[in-house]
Amino acid sequence: MTASLEQLRRCHFAVDLGAARTRVYVKGAGLVVDQPSAAAVNTNTGALIAVGELAEKMTGRTPQHIRVVRPVSGGTVVDIEMAQRMLRHLLGDKIRRTLRRKPGLRAAACTPHDAGPLARRATTETLVGLGARRVELVDTLIAAAVGCGLPVEQPEATMVLVCGAAATQVAVLSLGSIVTAERIPVGGEAVDNAIVLHLRHEHELVLPSQSVRPLQLALSGNGLTPHGPMSTEIHGRDVATGLPRSVQIDTAAVRDAIQTPLTAVLDGIGKVLRECPPDLVADLADRGIMMVGGSALLPGFDQMLRQATGMPVHIAERPDVCAVRGLGTMLEGRVEPLELNSLDG
């Protein structure tokens, strides 16, 4: 990681293109963009109508000639041109002018742990289209670990769980590198879909596209444990009549509905621990797991992991911005690399 740190110190800005949100860190200015990864397009003219928060609010509420698109899926850019247009508008003219004045503009970006050559190339081309002459790619797991203050450069084990919208990544890090890692194709969206299907099958209720997150919050701080609220009221549309309807749902049934995606996360953690050297596992027994990512805030998720693994589980401060904050820390040169020089003459 030493060479990468030297290259990252030369970068001028960093981008975390997530399935749910896009964040941009500019060297010397800090976090300048934190918006949903969404864009609204007029399908008749191809014109961009809105990006970020406004485009997110339009989801499910647009006439036929307006379509809300998401150019990033699972941490991978699936529409390079739209991602570039979205980023240009999110950055704004002032920041873009400032960046264009930098000689040999360099950028850094997060990529998922198992990103293939095509996914990495798509991220690179997106930033090259914004004027970057060179793009450095950093594993999301390492960036997130740095962003939440874990001693990733030390010869001791740290375990990080990145809970994203489309996937969950878990890894054990030591000496600035990934010792063992696993990407589970289950994230916050899978939990949302499980709740939507449960309400459709059990209550014949269709939820508005933006109401699932409030439903999870209604489960309160003990949402995934029996100590949460007994029931909560949900508003939606009746499947048969199409009319608006409210139902009182049992939160215990919701907890059962989301067990399948959450169990997949537990299986991924178990696989990483089984593949990890025993000495590092012993470190983790005391240090535990650090949760980062927006879905780490799912009420009671940390308690469930604590009970299932018997290990300490911590949620990072501002877990949703840890990855881009880690990139910013490396850009500003605040990570001290451990020098491992050859002893041979």
CSV table of C-alpha atoms in Angstrom, one decimal:
chain,number,residue,atom,x,y,z
A,1,MET,CA,0.0,0.0,0.0
A,2,THR,CA,3.0,2.3,0.3
A,3,ALA,CA,3.3,3.0,-3.4
A,4,SER,CA,-0.5,3.6,-3.6
A,5,LEU,CA,-0.3,6.1,-0.8
A,6,GLU,CA,2.4,8.1,-2.7
A,7,GLN,CA,0.2,8.1,-5.8
A,8,LEU,CA,-2.9,9.0,-3.9
A,9,ARG,CA,-1.1,12.0,-2.3
A,10,ARG,CA,-0.8,13.4,-5.8
A,11,CYS,CA,-4.6,13.2,-6.5
A,12,HIS,CA,-6.7,16.3,-6.4
A,13,PHE,CA,-10.2,14.8,-5.8
A,14,ALA,CA,-11.8,11.5,-4.9
A,15,VAL,CA,-15.1,10.0,-5.8
A,16,ASP,CA,-17.2,7.2,-4.1
A,17,LEU,CA,-19.7,6.1,-6.7
A,18,GLY,CA,-22.2,4.1,-4.8
A,19,ALA,CA,-25.5,2.4,-5.9
A,20,ALA,CA,-27.4,4.6,-3.4
A,21,ARG,CA,-25.3,7.8,-3.1
A,22,THR,CA,-22.4,9.6,-4.8
A,23,ARG,CA,-19.9,11.4,-2.7
A,24,VAL,CA,-17.0,13.6,-3.9
A,25,TYR,CA,-14.0,14.8,-1.8
A,26,VAL,CA,-11.9,17.7,-3.0
A,27,LYS,CA,-8.4,18.0,-1.6
A,28,GLY,CA,-8.2,21.0,0.7
A,29,ALA,CA,-12.0,21.5,0.6
A,30,GLY,CA,-13.3,18.3,2.1
A,31,LEU,CA,-16.6,16.6,1.2
A,32,VAL,CA,-18.3,18.7,-1.4
A,33,VAL,CA,-21.0,16.3,-2.8
A,34,ASP,CA,-23.2,13.8,-0.9
A,35,GLN,CA,-26.2,13.2,-3.0
A,36,PRO,CA,-28.3,10.2,-4.2
A,37,SER,CA,-27.0,8.5,-7.4
A,38,ALA,CA,-30.0,9.4,-9.5
A,39,ALA,CA,-30.8,11.4,-12.5
A,40,ALA,CA,-34.1,12.4,-14.1
A,41,VAL,CA,-34.1,12.5,-18.0
A,42,ASN,CA,-36.6,13.7,-20.5
A,43,THR,CA,-37.0,10.7,-22.8
A,44,ASN,CA,-38.3,12.9,-25.7
A,45,THR,CA,-35.3,15.3,-25.8
A,46,GLY,CA,-32.6,13.4,-23.8
A,47,ALA,CA,-32.2,16.5,-21.6
A,48,LEU,CA,-31.2,16.1,-18.0
A,49,ILE,CA,-33.9,17.5,-15.8
A,50,ALA,CA,-32.6,16.9,-12.2
A,51,VAL,CA,-29.9,15.0,-10.3
A,52,GLY,CA,-29.4,14.0,-6.7
A,53,GLU,CA,-32.0,14.7,-4.1
A,54,LEU,CA,-34.5,16.2,-6.5
A,55,ALA,CA,-34.3,13.3,-8.9
A,56,GLU,CA,-34.7,10.9,-6.0
A,57,LYS,CA,-37.9,12.6,-5.0
A,58,MET,CA,-39.2,12.2,-8.5
A,59,THR,CA,-38.9,8.4,-8.4
A,60,GLY,CA,-42.3,6.9,-9.0
A,61,ARG,CA,-43.9,10.3,-9.4
A,62,THR,CA,-43.0,11.2,-13.0
A,63,PRO,CA,-45.1,11.5,-16.2
A,64,GLN,CA,-44.4,9.1,-19.1
A,65,HIS,CA,-41.8,11.3,-20.8
A,66,ILE,CA,-39.6,11.6,-17.7
A,67,ARG,CA,-37.5,8.7,-16.5
A,68,VAL,CA,-35.4,8.4,-13.3
A,69,VAL,CA,-32.2,6.4,-14.0
A,70,ARG,CA,-29.5,5.2,-11.7
A,71,PRO,CA,-26.1,5.0,-13.6
A,72,VAL,CA,-24.4,3.0,-10.8
A,73,SER,CA,-25.4,-0.5,-9.8
A,74,GLY,CA,-23.7,-2.5,-7.1
A,75,GLY,CA,-20.8,-0.1,-6.9
A,76,THR,CA,-20.2,-0.5,-10.7
A,77,VAL,CA,-20.9,2.2,-13.3
A,78,VAL,CA,-23.4,0.7,-15.8
A,79,ASP,CA,-24.0,3.9,-17.8
A,80,ILE,CA,-20.7,5.9,-18.2
A,81,GLU,CA,-22.2,8.8,-20.2
A,82,MET,CA,-25.1,9.3,-17.7
A,83,ALA,CA,-22.7,9.0,-14.7
A,84,GLN,CA,-20.5,11.7,-16.2
A,85,ARG,CA,-23.5,14.0,-16.8
A,86,MET,CA,-24.7,13.4,-13.2
A,87,LEU,CA,-21.3,14.1,-11.7
A,88,ARG,CA,-20.9,17.3,-13.7
A,89,HIS,CA,-24.1,18.7,-12.4
A,90,LEU,CA,-23.5,17.5,-8.8
A,91,LEU,CA,-20.1,19.2,-8.8
A,92,GLY,CA,-21.4,22.5,-10.2
A,93,ASP,CA,-19.6,25.0,-12.4
A,94,LYS,CA,-17.5,26.5,-9.6
A,95,ILE,CA,-15.9,23.3,-8.4
A,96,ARG,CA,-15.4,22.1,-12.0
A,97,ARG,CA,-13.6,25.3,-12.9
A,98,THR,CA,-11.3,24.9,-9.8
A,99,LEU,CA,-10.4,21.3,-10.7
A,100,ARG,CA,-9.8,22.2,-14.4
A,101,ARG,CA,-7.1,24.7,-13.3
A,102,LYS,CA,-5.1,21.9,-11.7
A,103,PRO,CA,-2.2,20.9,-13.9
A,104,GLY,CA,-2.3,17.1,-14.7
A,105,LEU,CA,-5.6,16.6,-12.8
A,106,ARG,CA,-5.6,13.3,-10.9
A,107,ALA,CA,-8.6,11.5,-9.3
A,108,ALA,CA,-9.1,8.6,-7.0
A,109,ALA,CA,-12.1,6.3,-6.8
A,110,CYS,CA,-13.5,3.4,-4.8
A,111,THR,CA,-14.1,0.1,-6.4
A,112,PRO,CA,-15.7,-3.1,-4.9
A,113,HIS,CA,-13.4,-5.7,-3.8
A,114,ASP,CA,-14.1,-8.2,-6.6
A,115,ALA,CA,-14.5,-5.6,-9.3
A,116,GLY,CA,-13.5,-7.1,-12.7
A,117,PRO,CA,-11.5,-5.3,-15.4
A,118,LEU,CA,-14.6,-4.0,-17.2
A,119,ALA,CA,-16.0,-2.5,-13.9
A,120,ARG,CA,-12.7,-0.9,-13.1
A,121,ARG,CA,-12.4,0.5,-16.6
A,122,ALA,CA,-15.9,1.9,-16.5
A,123,THR,CA,-15.0,3.8,-13.3
A,124,THR,CA,-11.8,5.1,-14.8
A,125,GLU,CA,-13.5,6.3,-18.0
A,126,THR,CA,-16.2,8.1,-16.0
A,127,LEU,CA,-13.6,10.2,-14.3
A,128,VAL,CA,-11.4,10.7,-17.4
A,129,GLY,CA,-14.5,12.1,-19.0
A,130,LEU,CA,-14.6,14.7,-16.2
A,131,GLY,CA,-11.0,15.8,-17.1
A,132,ALA,CA,-8.9,13.6,-15.0
A,133,ARG,CA,-5.5,12.7,-16.6
A,134,ARG,CA,-4.9,9.8,-14.3
A,135,VAL,CA,-7.2,7.8,-12.0
A,136,GLU,CA,-6.1,5.8,-9.0
A,137,LEU,CA,-8.5,3.0,-7.9
A,138,VAL,CA,-8.7,2.0,-4.2
A,139,ASP,CA,-10.5,-1.0,-2.8
A,140,THR,CA,-13.6,0.1,-1.0
A,141,LEU,CA,-12.7,-2.1,2.0
A,142,ILE,CA,-9.4,-0.4,2.5
A,143,ALA,CA,-10.8,3.1,2.0
A,144,ALA,CA,-13.6,2.4,4.5
A,145,ALA,CA,-11.2,1.0,7.1
A,146,VAL,CA,-9.0,4.1,6.8
A,147,GLY,CA,-12.1,6.3,7.0
A,148,CYS,CA,-13.3,4.9,10.3
A,149,GLY,CA,-9.8,5.1,11.9
A,150,LEU,CA,-8.8,1.5,11.9
A,151,PRO,CA,-5.0,0.9,12.1
A,152,VAL,CA,-4.8,-0.8,8.7
A,153,GLU,CA,-1.1,-0.3,8.3
A,154,GLN,CA,-0.2,-2.2,11.5
A,155,PRO,CA,0.7,-5.9,11.9
A,156,GLU,CA,-2.6,-6.6,13.6
A,157,ALA,CA,-6.0,-7.8,12.4
A,158,THR,CA,-8.9,-5.5,11.8
A,159,MET,CA,-12.2,-6.6,10.4
A,160,VAL,CA,-14.5,-4.3,8.5
A,161,LEU,CA,-18.0,-4.9,7.3
A,162,VAL,CA,-19.1,-2.6,4.5
A,163,CYS,CA,-22.9,-2.6,4.3
A,164,GLY,CA,-23.9,-1.1,1.0
A,165,ALA,CA,-27.2,-0.8,-0.8
A,166,ALA,CA,-26.6,-3.6,-3.4
A,167,ALA,CA,-23.9,-5.7,-1.6
A,168,THR,CA,-22.1,-6.3,1.7
A,169,GLN,CA,-18.4,-6.7,1.7
A,170,VAL,CA,-16.4,-8.1,4.7
A,171,ALA,CA,-12.6,-8.4,5.0
A,172,VAL,CA,-9.8,-8.9,7.5
A,173,LEU,CA,-7.0,-6.4,7.0
A,174,SER,CA,-3.4,-6.4,8.2
A,175,LEU,CA,-0.2,-4.6,7.1
A,176,GLY,CA,-2.2,-2.3,4.8
A,177,SER,CA,-3.6,-5.2,2.7
A,178,ILE,CA,-6.6,-7.5,2.6
A,179,VAL,CA,-5.8,-10.9,4.1
A,180,THR,CA,-9.2,-12.5,3.2
A,181,ALA,CA,-12.4,-11.0,2.0
A,182,GLU,CA,-15.9,-11.9,0.8
A,183,ARG,CA,-18.5,-10.0,-1.2
A,184,ILE,CA,-22.1,-11.0,-0.4
A,185,PRO,CA,-24.6,-9.9,-3.0
A,186,VAL,CA,-27.0,-8.9,-0.3
A,187,GLY,CA,-27.4,-5.3,0.9
A,188,GLY,CA,-29.9,-2.7,2.0
A,189,GLU,CA,-31.9,-3.1,-1.2
A,190,ALA,CA,-32.4,-6.9,-0.5
A,191,VAL,CA,-33.8,-6.1,2.9
A,192,ASP,CA,-36.1,-3.5,1.4
A,193,ASN,CA,-37.3,-6.1,-1.2
A,194,ALA,CA,-37.9,-8.7,1.5
A,195,ILE,CA,-40.2,-6.2,3.3
A,196,VAL,CA,-42.0,-5.3,0.1
A,197,LEU,CA,-42.7,-8.9,-0.7
A,198,HIS,CA,-43.9,-9.7,2.8
A,199,LEU,CA,-46.4,-6.8,2.7
A,200,ARG,CA,-47.6,-7.8,-0.7
A,201,HIS,CA,-48.1,-11.5,0.1
A,202,GLU,CA,-49.4,-11.2,3.7
A,203,HIS,CA,-51.4,-7.9,3.6
A,204,GLU,CA,-52.0,-7.4,-0.2
A,205,LEU,CA,-50.4,-4.0,0.1
A,206,VAL,CA,-48.1,-2.3,-2.4
A,207,LEU,CA,-45.7,0.3,-0.9
A,208,PRO,CA,-44.7,3.5,-2.5
A,209,SER,CA,-41.1,3.3,-3.8
A,210,GLN,CA,-39.7,5.5,-1.0
A,211,SER,CA,-41.6,4.2,2.0
A,212,VAL,CA,-39.5,1.1,2.9
A,213,ARG,CA,-36.7,3.1,4.7
A,214,PRO,CA,-39.2,4.8,7.0
A,215,LEU,CA,-40.6,1.3,7.7
A,216,GLN,CA,-37.2,0.1,8.9
A,217,LEU,CA,-36.8,3.2,11.0
A,218,ALA,CA,-40.2,2.5,12.6
A,219,LEU,CA,-38.7,-0.7,14.0
A,220,SER,CA,-36.7,1.6,16.3
A,221,GLY,CA,-33.2,1.0,17.8
A,222,ASN,CA,-34.0,-2.6,18.7
A,223,GLY,CA,-35.7,-3.3,15.4
A,224,LEU,CA,-34.2,-6.8,14.7
A,225,THR,CA,-34.6,-8.0,18.3
A,226,PRO,CA,-37.8,-8.9,20.2
A,227,HIS,CA,-37.4,-5.8,22.4
A,228,GLY,CA,-38.6,-3.5,19.5
A,229,PRO,CA,-42.1,-2.1,19.1
A,230,MET,CA,-44.9,-4.7,18.7
A,231,SER,CA,-46.5,-3.2,15.7
A,232,THR,CA,-46.4,-0.2,13.4
A,233,GLU,CA,-48.8,1.4,10.9
A,234,ILE,CA,-48.0,1.3,7.2
A,235,HIS,CA,-49.7,3.2,4.4
A,236,GLY,CA,-49.8,1.8,0.8
A,237,ARG,CA,-52.0,0.8,-2.1
A,238,ASP,CA,-54.4,-2.1,-2.0
A,239,VAL,CA,-53.4,-4.8,-4.6
A,240,ALA,CA,-56.9,-5.6,-5.6
A,241,THR,CA,-58.7,-2.2,-5.6
A,242,GLY,CA,-55.8,0.2,-6.2
A,243,LEU,CA,-57.1,2.4,-3.4
A,244,PRO,CA,-55.0,3.8,-0.6
A,245,ARG,CA,-55.1,1.7,2.6
A,246,SER,CA,-53.4,1.6,6.0
A,247,VAL,CA,-52.6,-1.6,7.9
A,248,GLN,CA,-51.2,-2.3,11.3
A,249,ILE,CA,-48.4,-4.8,10.8
A,250,ASP,CA,-46.7,-7.1,13.4
A,251,THR,CA,-43.0,-6.1,13.5
A,252,ALA,CA,-42.1,-9.7,14.6
A,253,ALA,CA,-43.3,-10.8,11.1
A,254,VAL,CA,-41.2,-8.2,9.5
A,255,ARG,CA,-38.1,-9.4,11.4
A,256,ASP,CA,-38.8,-12.9,10.1
A,257,ALA,CA,-39.1,-11.6,6.6
A,258,ILE,CA,-35.7,-10.1,6.6
A,259,GLN,CA,-33.9,-13.0,8.2
A,260,THR,CA,-33.0,-14.6,4.8
A,261,PRO,CA,-30.8,-11.7,3.5
A,262,LEU,CA,-29.3,-11.1,6.9
A,263,THR,CA,-28.4,-14.7,7.4
A,264,ALA,CA,-26.5,-14.5,4.1
A,265,VAL,CA,-24.4,-11.8,5.6
A,266,LEU,CA,-23.6,-14.0,8.7
A,267,ASP,CA,-22.6,-16.8,6.4
A,268,GLY,CA,-20.1,-14.5,4.6
A,269,ILE,CA,-18.6,-13.4,7.9
A,270,GLY,CA,-18.2,-17.0,8.9
A,271,LYS,CA,-16.5,-17.9,5.6
A,272,VAL,CA,-14.0,-15.0,6.1
A,273,LEU,CA,-13.2,-16.1,9.6
A,274,ARG,CA,-12.7,-19.7,8.6
A,275,GLU,CA,-10.2,-18.6,5.9
A,276,CYS,CA,-8.3,-16.3,8.2
A,277,PRO,CA,-5.0,-17.3,9.9
A,278,PRO,CA,-5.6,-18.3,13.6
A,279,ASP,CA,-3.3,-15.5,15.0
A,280,LEU,CA,-5.4,-12.9,13.3
A,281,VAL,CA,-8.7,-14.4,14.5
A,282,ALA,CA,-7.3,-14.2,18.0
A,283,ASP,CA,-6.8,-10.4,17.5
A,284,LEU,CA,-10.4,-10.1,16.3
A,285,ALA,CA,-11.8,-11.8,19.4
A,286,ASP,CA,-10.8,-8.6,21.3
A,287,ARG,CA,-11.1,-6.0,18.6
A,288,GLY,CA,-14.3,-7.3,16.9
A,289,ILE,CA,-16.0,-6.1,13.8
A,290,MET,CA,-16.4,-2.5,12.6
A,291,MET,CA,-19.5,-1.8,10.6
A,292,VAL,CA,-19.6,0.9,7.9
A,293,GLY,CA,-21.9,1.8,5.0
A,294,GLY,CA,-25.4,3.2,5.0
A,295,SER,CA,-27.1,-0.1,5.8
A,296,ALA,CA,-25.0,-0.4,9.0
A,297,LEU,CA,-27.6,1.9,10.5
A,298,LEU,CA,-30.4,-0.7,10.0
A,299,PRO,CA,-31.9,-0.8,13.6
A,300,GLY,CA,-30.7,-3.7,15.6
A,301,PHE,CA,-28.3,-5.1,12.9
A,302,ASP,CA,-25.3,-4.7,15.2
A,303,GLN,CA,-27.0,-6.4,18.0
A,304,MET,CA,-27.9,-9.4,15.8
A,305,LEU,CA,-24.3,-9.7,14.6
A,306,ARG,CA,-23.1,-9.5,18.2
A,307,GLN,CA,-25.4,-12.3,19.3
A,308,ALA,CA,-24.6,-14.5,16.3
A,309,THR,CA,-20.8,-14.2,16.3
A,310,GLY,CA,-20.0,-13.6,20.0
A,311,MET,CA,-17.6,-10.9,18.9
A,312,PRO,CA,-17.7,-7.1,19.8
A,313,VAL,CA,-19.5,-5.2,17.0
A,314,HIS,CA,-19.0,-1.4,16.6
A,315,ILE,CA,-20.7,1.0,14.2
A,316,ALA,CA,-18.4,3.7,12.9
A,317,GLU,CA,-19.1,7.3,13.4
A,318,ARG,CA,-20.9,8.5,10.2
A,319,PRO,CA,-20.7,5.0,8.7
A,320,ASP,CA,-22.2,6.2,5.4
A,321,VAL,CA,-19.3,8.4,4.5
A,322,CYS,CA,-16.4,6.3,5.8
A,323,ALA,CA,-15.2,5.2,2.3
A,324,VAL,CA,-14.9,8.7,0.8
A,325,ARG,CA,-13.5,10.0,4.1
A,326,GLY,CA,-10.8,7.3,3.9
A,327,LEU,CA,-10.0,8.4,0.4
A,328,GLY,CA,-9.8,12.0,1.6
A,329,THR,CA,-7.5,11.0,4.4
A,330,MET,CA,-5.1,9.3,2.0
A,331,LEU,CA,-5.3,12.3,-0.4
A,332,GLU,CA,-4.3,14.7,2.4
A,333,GLY,CA,-1.4,12.4,3.3
A,334,ARG,CA,-2.6,11.7,6.8
A,335,VAL,CA,-1.9,7.9,6.6
A,336,GLU,CA,1.5,6.9,7.8
A,337,PRO,CA,2.7,3.8,5.9
A,338,LEU,CA,4.6,1.1,7.7
A,339,GLU,CA,8.0,0.9,6.0
A,340,LEU,CA,9.0,-2.7,5.2
A,341,ASN,CA,12.4,-2.4,3.7
A,342,SER,CA,14.5,-5.3,2.5
A,343,LEU,CA,17.2,-6.4,4.9
A,344,ASP,CA,19.4,-7.8,2.1
A,345,GLY,CA,22.5,-5.6,1.5
